[in-house]
PDB file of C-alpha atoms in Angstrom:
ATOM      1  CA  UNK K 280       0.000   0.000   0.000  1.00 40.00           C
ATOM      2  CA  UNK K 281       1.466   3.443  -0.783  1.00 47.00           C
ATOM      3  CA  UNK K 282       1.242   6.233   1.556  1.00 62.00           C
ATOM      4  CA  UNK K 283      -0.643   9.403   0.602  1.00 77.00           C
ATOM      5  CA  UNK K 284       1.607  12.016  -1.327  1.00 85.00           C
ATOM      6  CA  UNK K 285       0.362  15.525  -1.296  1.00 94.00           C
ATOM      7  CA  UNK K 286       0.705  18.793  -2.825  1.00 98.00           C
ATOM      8  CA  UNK K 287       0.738  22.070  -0.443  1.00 98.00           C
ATOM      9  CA  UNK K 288       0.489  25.300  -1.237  1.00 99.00           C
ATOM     10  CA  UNK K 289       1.935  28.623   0.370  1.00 99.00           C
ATOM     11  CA  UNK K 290       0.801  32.078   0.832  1.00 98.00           C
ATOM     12  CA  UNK K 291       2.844  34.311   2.434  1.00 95.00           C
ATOM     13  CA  UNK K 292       5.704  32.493   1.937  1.00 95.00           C
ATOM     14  CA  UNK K 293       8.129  35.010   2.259  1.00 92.00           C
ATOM     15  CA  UNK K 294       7.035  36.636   5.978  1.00 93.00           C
ATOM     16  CA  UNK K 295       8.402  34.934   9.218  1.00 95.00           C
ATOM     17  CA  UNK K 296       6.214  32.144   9.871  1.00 97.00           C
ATOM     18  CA  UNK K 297       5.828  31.637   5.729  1.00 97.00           C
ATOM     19  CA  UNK K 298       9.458  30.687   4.932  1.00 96.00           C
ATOM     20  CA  UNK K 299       9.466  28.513   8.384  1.00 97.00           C
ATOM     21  CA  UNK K 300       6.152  26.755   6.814  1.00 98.00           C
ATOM     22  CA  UNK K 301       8.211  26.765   3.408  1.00 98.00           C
ATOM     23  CA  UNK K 302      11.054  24.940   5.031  1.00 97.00           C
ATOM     24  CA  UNK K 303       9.166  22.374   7.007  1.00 98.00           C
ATOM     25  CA  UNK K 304       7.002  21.194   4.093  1.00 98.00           C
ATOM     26  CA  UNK K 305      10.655  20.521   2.052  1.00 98.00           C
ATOM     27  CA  UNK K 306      11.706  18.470   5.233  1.00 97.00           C
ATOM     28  CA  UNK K 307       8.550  16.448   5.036  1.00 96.00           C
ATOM     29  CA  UNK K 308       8.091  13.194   3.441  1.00 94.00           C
ATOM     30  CA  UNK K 309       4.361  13.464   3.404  1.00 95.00           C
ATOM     31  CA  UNK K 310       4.847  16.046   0.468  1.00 98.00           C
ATOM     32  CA  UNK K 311       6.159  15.616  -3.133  1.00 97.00           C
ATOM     33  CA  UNK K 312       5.645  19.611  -3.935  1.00 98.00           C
ATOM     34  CA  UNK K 313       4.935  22.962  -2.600  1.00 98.00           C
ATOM     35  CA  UNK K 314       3.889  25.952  -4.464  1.00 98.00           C
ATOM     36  CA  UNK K 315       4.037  29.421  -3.011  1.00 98.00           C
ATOM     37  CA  UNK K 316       2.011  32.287  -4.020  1.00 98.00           C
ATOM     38  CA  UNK K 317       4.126  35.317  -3.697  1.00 95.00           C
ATOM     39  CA  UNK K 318       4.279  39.322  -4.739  1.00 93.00           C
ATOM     40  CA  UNK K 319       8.269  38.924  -5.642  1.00 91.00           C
ATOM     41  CA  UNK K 320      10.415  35.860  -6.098  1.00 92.00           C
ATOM     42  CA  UNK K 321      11.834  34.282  -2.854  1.00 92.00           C
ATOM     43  CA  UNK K 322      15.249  34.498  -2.012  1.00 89.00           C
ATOM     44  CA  UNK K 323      16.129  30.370  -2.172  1.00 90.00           C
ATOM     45  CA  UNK K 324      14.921  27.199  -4.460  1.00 92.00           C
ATOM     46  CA  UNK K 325      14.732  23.850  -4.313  1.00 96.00           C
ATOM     47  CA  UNK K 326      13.775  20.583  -6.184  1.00 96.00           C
ATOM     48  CA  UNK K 327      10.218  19.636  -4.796  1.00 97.00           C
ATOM     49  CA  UNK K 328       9.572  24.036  -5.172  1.00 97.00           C
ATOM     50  CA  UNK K 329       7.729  25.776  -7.680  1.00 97.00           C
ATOM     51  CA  UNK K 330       7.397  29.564  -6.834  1.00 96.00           C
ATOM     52  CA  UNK K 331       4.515  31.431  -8.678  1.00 97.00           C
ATOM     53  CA  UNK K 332       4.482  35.212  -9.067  1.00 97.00           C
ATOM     54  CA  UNK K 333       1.029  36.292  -7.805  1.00 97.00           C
ATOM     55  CA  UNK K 334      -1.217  39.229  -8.034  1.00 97.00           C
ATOM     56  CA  UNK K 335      -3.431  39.103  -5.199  1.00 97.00           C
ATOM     57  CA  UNK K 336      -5.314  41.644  -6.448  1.00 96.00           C
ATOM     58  CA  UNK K 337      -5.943  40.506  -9.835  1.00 97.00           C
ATOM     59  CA  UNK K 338      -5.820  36.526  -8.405  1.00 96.00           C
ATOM     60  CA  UNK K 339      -5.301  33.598 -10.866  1.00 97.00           C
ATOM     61  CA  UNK K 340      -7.944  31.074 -10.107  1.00 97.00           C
ATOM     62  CA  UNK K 341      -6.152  28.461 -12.005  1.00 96.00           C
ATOM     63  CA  UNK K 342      -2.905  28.042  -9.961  1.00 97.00           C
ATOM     64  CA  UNK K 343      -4.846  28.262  -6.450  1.00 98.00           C
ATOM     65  CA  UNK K 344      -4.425  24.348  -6.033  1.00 96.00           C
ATOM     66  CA  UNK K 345      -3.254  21.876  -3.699  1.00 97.00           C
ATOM     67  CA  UNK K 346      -4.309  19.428  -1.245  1.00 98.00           C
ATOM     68  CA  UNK K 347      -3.617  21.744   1.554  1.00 98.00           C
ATOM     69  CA  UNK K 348      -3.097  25.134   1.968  1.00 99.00           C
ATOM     70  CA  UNK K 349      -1.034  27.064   4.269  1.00 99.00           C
ATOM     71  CA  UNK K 350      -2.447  30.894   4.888  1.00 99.00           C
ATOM     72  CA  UNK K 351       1.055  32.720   6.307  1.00 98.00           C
ATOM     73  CA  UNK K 352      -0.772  36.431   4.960  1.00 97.00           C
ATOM     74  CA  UNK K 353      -0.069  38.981   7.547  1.00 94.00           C
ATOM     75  CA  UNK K 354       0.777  42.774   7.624  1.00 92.00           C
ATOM     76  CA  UNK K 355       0.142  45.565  10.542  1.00 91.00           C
ATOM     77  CA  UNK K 356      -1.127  48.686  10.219  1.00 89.00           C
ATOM     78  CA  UNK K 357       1.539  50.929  10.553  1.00 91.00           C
ATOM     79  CA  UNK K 358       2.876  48.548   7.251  1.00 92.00           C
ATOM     80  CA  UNK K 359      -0.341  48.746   5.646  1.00 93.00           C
ATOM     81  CA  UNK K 360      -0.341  52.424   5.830  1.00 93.00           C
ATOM     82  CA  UNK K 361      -4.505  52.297   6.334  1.00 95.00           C
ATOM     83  CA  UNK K 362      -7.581  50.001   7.465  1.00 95.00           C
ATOM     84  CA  UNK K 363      -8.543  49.346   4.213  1.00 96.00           C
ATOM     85  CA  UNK K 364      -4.944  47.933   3.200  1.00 97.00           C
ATOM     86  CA  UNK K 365      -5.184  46.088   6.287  1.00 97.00           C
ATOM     87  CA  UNK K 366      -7.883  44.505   5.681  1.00 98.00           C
ATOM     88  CA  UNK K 367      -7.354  43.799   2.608  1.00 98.00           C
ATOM     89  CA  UNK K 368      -4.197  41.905   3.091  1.00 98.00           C
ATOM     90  CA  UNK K 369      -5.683  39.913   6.178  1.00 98.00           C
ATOM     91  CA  UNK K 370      -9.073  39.420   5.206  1.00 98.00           C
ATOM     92  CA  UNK K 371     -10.089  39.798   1.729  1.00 98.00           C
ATOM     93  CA  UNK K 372      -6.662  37.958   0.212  1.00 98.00           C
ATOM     94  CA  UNK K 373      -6.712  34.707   2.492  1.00 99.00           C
ATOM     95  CA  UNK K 374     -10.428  34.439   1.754  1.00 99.00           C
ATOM     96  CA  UNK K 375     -10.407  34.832  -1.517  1.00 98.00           C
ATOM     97  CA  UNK K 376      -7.400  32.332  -1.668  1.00 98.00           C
ATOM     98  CA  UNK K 377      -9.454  30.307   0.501  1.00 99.00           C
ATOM     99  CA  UNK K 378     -12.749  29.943  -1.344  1.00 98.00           C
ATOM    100  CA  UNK K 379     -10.311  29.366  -5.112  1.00 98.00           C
ATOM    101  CA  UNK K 380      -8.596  26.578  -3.062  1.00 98.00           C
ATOM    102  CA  UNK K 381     -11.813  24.818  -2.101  1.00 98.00           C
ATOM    103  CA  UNK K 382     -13.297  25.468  -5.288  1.00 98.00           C
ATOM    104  CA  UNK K 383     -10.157  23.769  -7.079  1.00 98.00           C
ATOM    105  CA  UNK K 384     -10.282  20.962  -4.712  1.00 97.00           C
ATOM    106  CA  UNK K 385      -8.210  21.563  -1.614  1.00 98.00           C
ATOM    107  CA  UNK K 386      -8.967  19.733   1.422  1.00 97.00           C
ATOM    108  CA  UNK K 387      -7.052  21.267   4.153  1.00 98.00           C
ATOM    109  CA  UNK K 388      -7.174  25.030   5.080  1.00 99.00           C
ATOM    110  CA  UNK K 389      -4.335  25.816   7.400  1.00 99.00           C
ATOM    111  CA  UNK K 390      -4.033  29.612   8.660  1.00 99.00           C
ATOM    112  CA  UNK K 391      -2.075  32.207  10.983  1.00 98.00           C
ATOM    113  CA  UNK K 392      -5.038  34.648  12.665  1.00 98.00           C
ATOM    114  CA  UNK K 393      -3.216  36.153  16.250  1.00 96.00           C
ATOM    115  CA  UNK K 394      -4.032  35.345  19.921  1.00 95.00           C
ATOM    116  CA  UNK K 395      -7.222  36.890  21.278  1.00 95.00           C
ATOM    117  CA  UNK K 396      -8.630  36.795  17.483  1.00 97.00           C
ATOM    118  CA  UNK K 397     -12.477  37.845  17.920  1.00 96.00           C
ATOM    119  CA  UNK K 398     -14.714  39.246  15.537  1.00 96.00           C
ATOM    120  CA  UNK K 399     -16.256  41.170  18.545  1.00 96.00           C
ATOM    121  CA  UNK K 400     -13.094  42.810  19.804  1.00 96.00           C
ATOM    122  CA  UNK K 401     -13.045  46.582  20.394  1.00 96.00           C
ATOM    123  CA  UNK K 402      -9.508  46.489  18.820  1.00 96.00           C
ATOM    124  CA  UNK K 403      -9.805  46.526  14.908  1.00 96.00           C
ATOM    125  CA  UNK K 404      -6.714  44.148  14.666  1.00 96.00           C
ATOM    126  CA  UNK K 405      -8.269  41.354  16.594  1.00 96.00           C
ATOM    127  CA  UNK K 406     -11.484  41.475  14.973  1.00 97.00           C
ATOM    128  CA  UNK K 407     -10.101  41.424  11.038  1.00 98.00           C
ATOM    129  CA  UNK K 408      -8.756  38.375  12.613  1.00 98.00           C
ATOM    130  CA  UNK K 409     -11.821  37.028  14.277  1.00 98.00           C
ATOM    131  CA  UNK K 410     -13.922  38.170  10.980  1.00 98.00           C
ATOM    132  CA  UNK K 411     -11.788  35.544   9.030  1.00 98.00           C
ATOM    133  CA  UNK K 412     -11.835  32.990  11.036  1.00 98.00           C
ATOM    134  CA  UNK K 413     -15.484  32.919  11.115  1.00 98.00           C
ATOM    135  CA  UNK K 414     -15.736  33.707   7.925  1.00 99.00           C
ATOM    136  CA  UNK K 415     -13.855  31.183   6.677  1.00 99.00           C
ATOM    137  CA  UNK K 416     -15.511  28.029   8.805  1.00 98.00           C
ATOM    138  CA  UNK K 417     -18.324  28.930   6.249  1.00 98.00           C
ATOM    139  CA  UNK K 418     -16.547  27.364   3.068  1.00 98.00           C
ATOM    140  CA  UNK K 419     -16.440  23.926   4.129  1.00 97.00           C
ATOM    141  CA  UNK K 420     -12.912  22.991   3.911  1.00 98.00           C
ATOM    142  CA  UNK K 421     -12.319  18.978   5.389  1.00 98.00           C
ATOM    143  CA  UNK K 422     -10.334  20.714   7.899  1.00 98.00           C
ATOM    144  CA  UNK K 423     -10.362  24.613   8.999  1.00 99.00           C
ATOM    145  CA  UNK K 424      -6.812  24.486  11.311  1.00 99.00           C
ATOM    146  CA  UNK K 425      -6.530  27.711  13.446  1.00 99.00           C
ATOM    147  CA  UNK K 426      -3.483  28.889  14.846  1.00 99.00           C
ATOM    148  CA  UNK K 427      -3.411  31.814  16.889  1.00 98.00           C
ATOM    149  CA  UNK K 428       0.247  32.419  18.107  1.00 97.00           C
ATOM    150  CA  UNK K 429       1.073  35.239  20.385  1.00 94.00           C
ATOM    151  CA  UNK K 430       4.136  37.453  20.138  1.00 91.00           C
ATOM    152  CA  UNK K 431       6.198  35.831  16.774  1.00 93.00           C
ATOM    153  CA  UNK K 432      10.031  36.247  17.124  1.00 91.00           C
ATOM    154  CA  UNK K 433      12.567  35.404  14.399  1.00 83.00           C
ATOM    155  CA  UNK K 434      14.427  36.769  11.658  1.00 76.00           C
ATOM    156  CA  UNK K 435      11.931  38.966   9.669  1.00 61.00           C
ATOM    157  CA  UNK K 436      14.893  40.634   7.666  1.00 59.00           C
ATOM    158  CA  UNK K 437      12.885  44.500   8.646  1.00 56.00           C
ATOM    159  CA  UNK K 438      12.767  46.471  11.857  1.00 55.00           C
ATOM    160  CA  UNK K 439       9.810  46.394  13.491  1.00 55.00           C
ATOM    161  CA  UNK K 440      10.817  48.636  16.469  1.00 58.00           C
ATOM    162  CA  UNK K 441       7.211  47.687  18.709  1.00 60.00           C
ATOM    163  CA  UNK K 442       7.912  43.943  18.302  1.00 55.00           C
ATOM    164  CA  UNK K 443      11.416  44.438  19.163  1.00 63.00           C
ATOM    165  CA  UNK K 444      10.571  46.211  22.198  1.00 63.00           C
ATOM    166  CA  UNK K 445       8.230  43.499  22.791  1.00 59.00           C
ATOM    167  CA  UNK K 446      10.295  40.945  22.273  1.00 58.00           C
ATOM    168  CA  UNK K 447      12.968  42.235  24.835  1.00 62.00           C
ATOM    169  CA  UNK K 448      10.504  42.427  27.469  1.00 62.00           C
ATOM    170  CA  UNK K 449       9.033  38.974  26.402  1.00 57.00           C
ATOM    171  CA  UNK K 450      12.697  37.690  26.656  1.00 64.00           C
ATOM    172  CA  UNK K 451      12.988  39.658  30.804  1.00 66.00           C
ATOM    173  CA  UNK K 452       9.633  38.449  31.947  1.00 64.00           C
ATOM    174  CA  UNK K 453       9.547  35.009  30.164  1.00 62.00           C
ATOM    175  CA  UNK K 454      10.176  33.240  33.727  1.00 67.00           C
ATOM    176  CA  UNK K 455       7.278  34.837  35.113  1.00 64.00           C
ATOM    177  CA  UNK K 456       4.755  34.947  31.568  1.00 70.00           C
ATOM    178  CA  UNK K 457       2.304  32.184  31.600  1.00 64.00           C
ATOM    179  CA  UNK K 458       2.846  29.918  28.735  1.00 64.00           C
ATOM    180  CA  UNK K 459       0.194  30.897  26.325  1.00 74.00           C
ATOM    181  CA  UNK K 460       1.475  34.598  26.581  1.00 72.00           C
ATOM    182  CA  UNK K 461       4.725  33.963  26.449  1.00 84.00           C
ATOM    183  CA  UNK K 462       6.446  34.881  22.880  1.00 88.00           C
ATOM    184  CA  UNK K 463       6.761  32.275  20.383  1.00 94.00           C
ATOM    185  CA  UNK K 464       9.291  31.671  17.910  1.00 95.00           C
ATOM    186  CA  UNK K 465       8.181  31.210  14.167  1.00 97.00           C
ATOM    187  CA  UNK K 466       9.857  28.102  13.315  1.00 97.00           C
ATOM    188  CA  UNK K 467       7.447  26.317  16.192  1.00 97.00           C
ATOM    189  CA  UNK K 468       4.186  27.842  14.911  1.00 98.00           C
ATOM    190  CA  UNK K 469       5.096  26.179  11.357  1.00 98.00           C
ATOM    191  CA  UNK K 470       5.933  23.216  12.881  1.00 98.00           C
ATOM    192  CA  UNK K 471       2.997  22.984  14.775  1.00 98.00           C
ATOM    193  CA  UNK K 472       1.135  23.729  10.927  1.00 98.00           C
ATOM    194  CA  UNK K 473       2.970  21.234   9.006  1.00 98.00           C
ATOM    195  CA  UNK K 474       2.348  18.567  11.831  1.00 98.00           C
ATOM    196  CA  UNK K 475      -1.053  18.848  12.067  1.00 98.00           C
ATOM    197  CA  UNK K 476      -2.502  19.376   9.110  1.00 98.00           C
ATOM    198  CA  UNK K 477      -0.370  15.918   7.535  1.00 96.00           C
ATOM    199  CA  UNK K 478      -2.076  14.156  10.265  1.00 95.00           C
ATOM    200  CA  UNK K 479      -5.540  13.833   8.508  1.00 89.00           C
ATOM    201  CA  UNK K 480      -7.127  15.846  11.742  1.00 96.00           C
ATOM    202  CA  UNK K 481     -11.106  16.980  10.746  1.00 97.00           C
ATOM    203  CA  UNK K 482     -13.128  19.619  11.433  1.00 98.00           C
ATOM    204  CA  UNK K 483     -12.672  23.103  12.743  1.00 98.00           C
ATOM    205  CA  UNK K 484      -9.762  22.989  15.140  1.00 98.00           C
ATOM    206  CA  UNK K 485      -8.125  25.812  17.151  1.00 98.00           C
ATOM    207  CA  UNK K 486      -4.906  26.073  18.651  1.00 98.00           C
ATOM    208  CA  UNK K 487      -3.655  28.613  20.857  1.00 97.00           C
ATOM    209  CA  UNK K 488       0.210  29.746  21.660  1.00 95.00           C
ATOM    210  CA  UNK K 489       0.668  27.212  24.136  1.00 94.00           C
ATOM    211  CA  UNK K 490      -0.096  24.247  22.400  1.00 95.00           C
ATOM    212  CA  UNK K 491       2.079  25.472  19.354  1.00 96.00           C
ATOM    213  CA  UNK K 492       5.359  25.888  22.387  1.00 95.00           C
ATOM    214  CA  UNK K 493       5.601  22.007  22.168  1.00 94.00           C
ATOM    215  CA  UNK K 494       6.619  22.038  18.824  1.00 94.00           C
TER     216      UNK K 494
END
């Protein structure tokens, strides 16, 4: 009997948790190729990786395919320069990307929201996050997989002088930060990803910051 082979495919493949996804799905046997979606060509190749150049904007319907697909779209505000930009990176591209994917046959639906993600949040980042989520448990995906880290650290290759601050302090306090506050680093949040959505899980599943530490 021959084990499943699978194809997955990346968006936001060249942000922090998006190349760690990248690089986990190359390590894993359970895939034969990944595809990433990206703006501008990433900065490294290899054999089992075919990198599309993608207008999100203007999306392609016809290379939105894979068994699974890992959401890694992300921005902030002061990047975005607006709420409209922001919103339109975090909401309208995943789900567009989302209902293409299930419309072309994808099975799995894998995504990065944020901790404390709630479409009734008084904070406007938290509920773009909580508006996807629940938007996207509408499409009917095999398996919606949630992961809602808390403070990412890693090598984002920009200065992002709030999250650095943050990241210091996360770094003083850690000792006395409860688990599923403490900050996370982006290689275990794509672990986590990569793990769990190859092991055939169903349904809508959610999994907070602490759960993704024992990656």
């Amino acid at each position: 009997m021959t084990s499943e082979k699978r194809t997955a495919l990346v968006v936001g493949g060249s942000g922090l948790v998006g190349k760690e996804v990248i690089s986990e799905l190359i390590a894993s046997e359970k895939y034969t190729e990944v595809v990433t979606l990206t703006r501008k060509p990433l900065d490294f190749t290899h054999p089992k990786l075919l990198s599309i150049i993608f207008n999100f904007d203007h999306p392609d319907a016809s290379v939105v395919c894979g068994d699974d697909i890992f959401c890694c779209l992300g921005t902030t505000m002061k990047k975005a320069g607006s709420k409209e930009a922001f919103y339109r990176v975090d909401y309208t591209y995943p789900i567009e990307i989302a209902q293409l994917g299930h419309q072309n046959g994808a099975k799995r639906f894998a995504i990065v929201t944020a901790m404390g993600a709630d479409s009734g949040s008084m904070f406007y980042y938290n509920r773009v996050k909580g508006d996807v989520e629940a938007t996207l448990k509408k499409i009917g995906f095999d398996a919606l997989l949630i992961f809602r880290p808390s403070l990412l650290v890693g090598n984002r290759g920009e200065t992002r002088l709030g999250e650095q601050i943050g990241e210091g302090l996360s770094k003083i306090l850690r000792p006395l930060i409860p688990i599923k506050y403490r900050s996370i680093e982006a290689r275990k949040v794509a672990k986590a990803m990569v793990t769990i959505t190859a092991s055939n899980v169903k349904g809508t599943l959610v999994y907070e910051s602490d759960v993704m530490q024992e990656f």
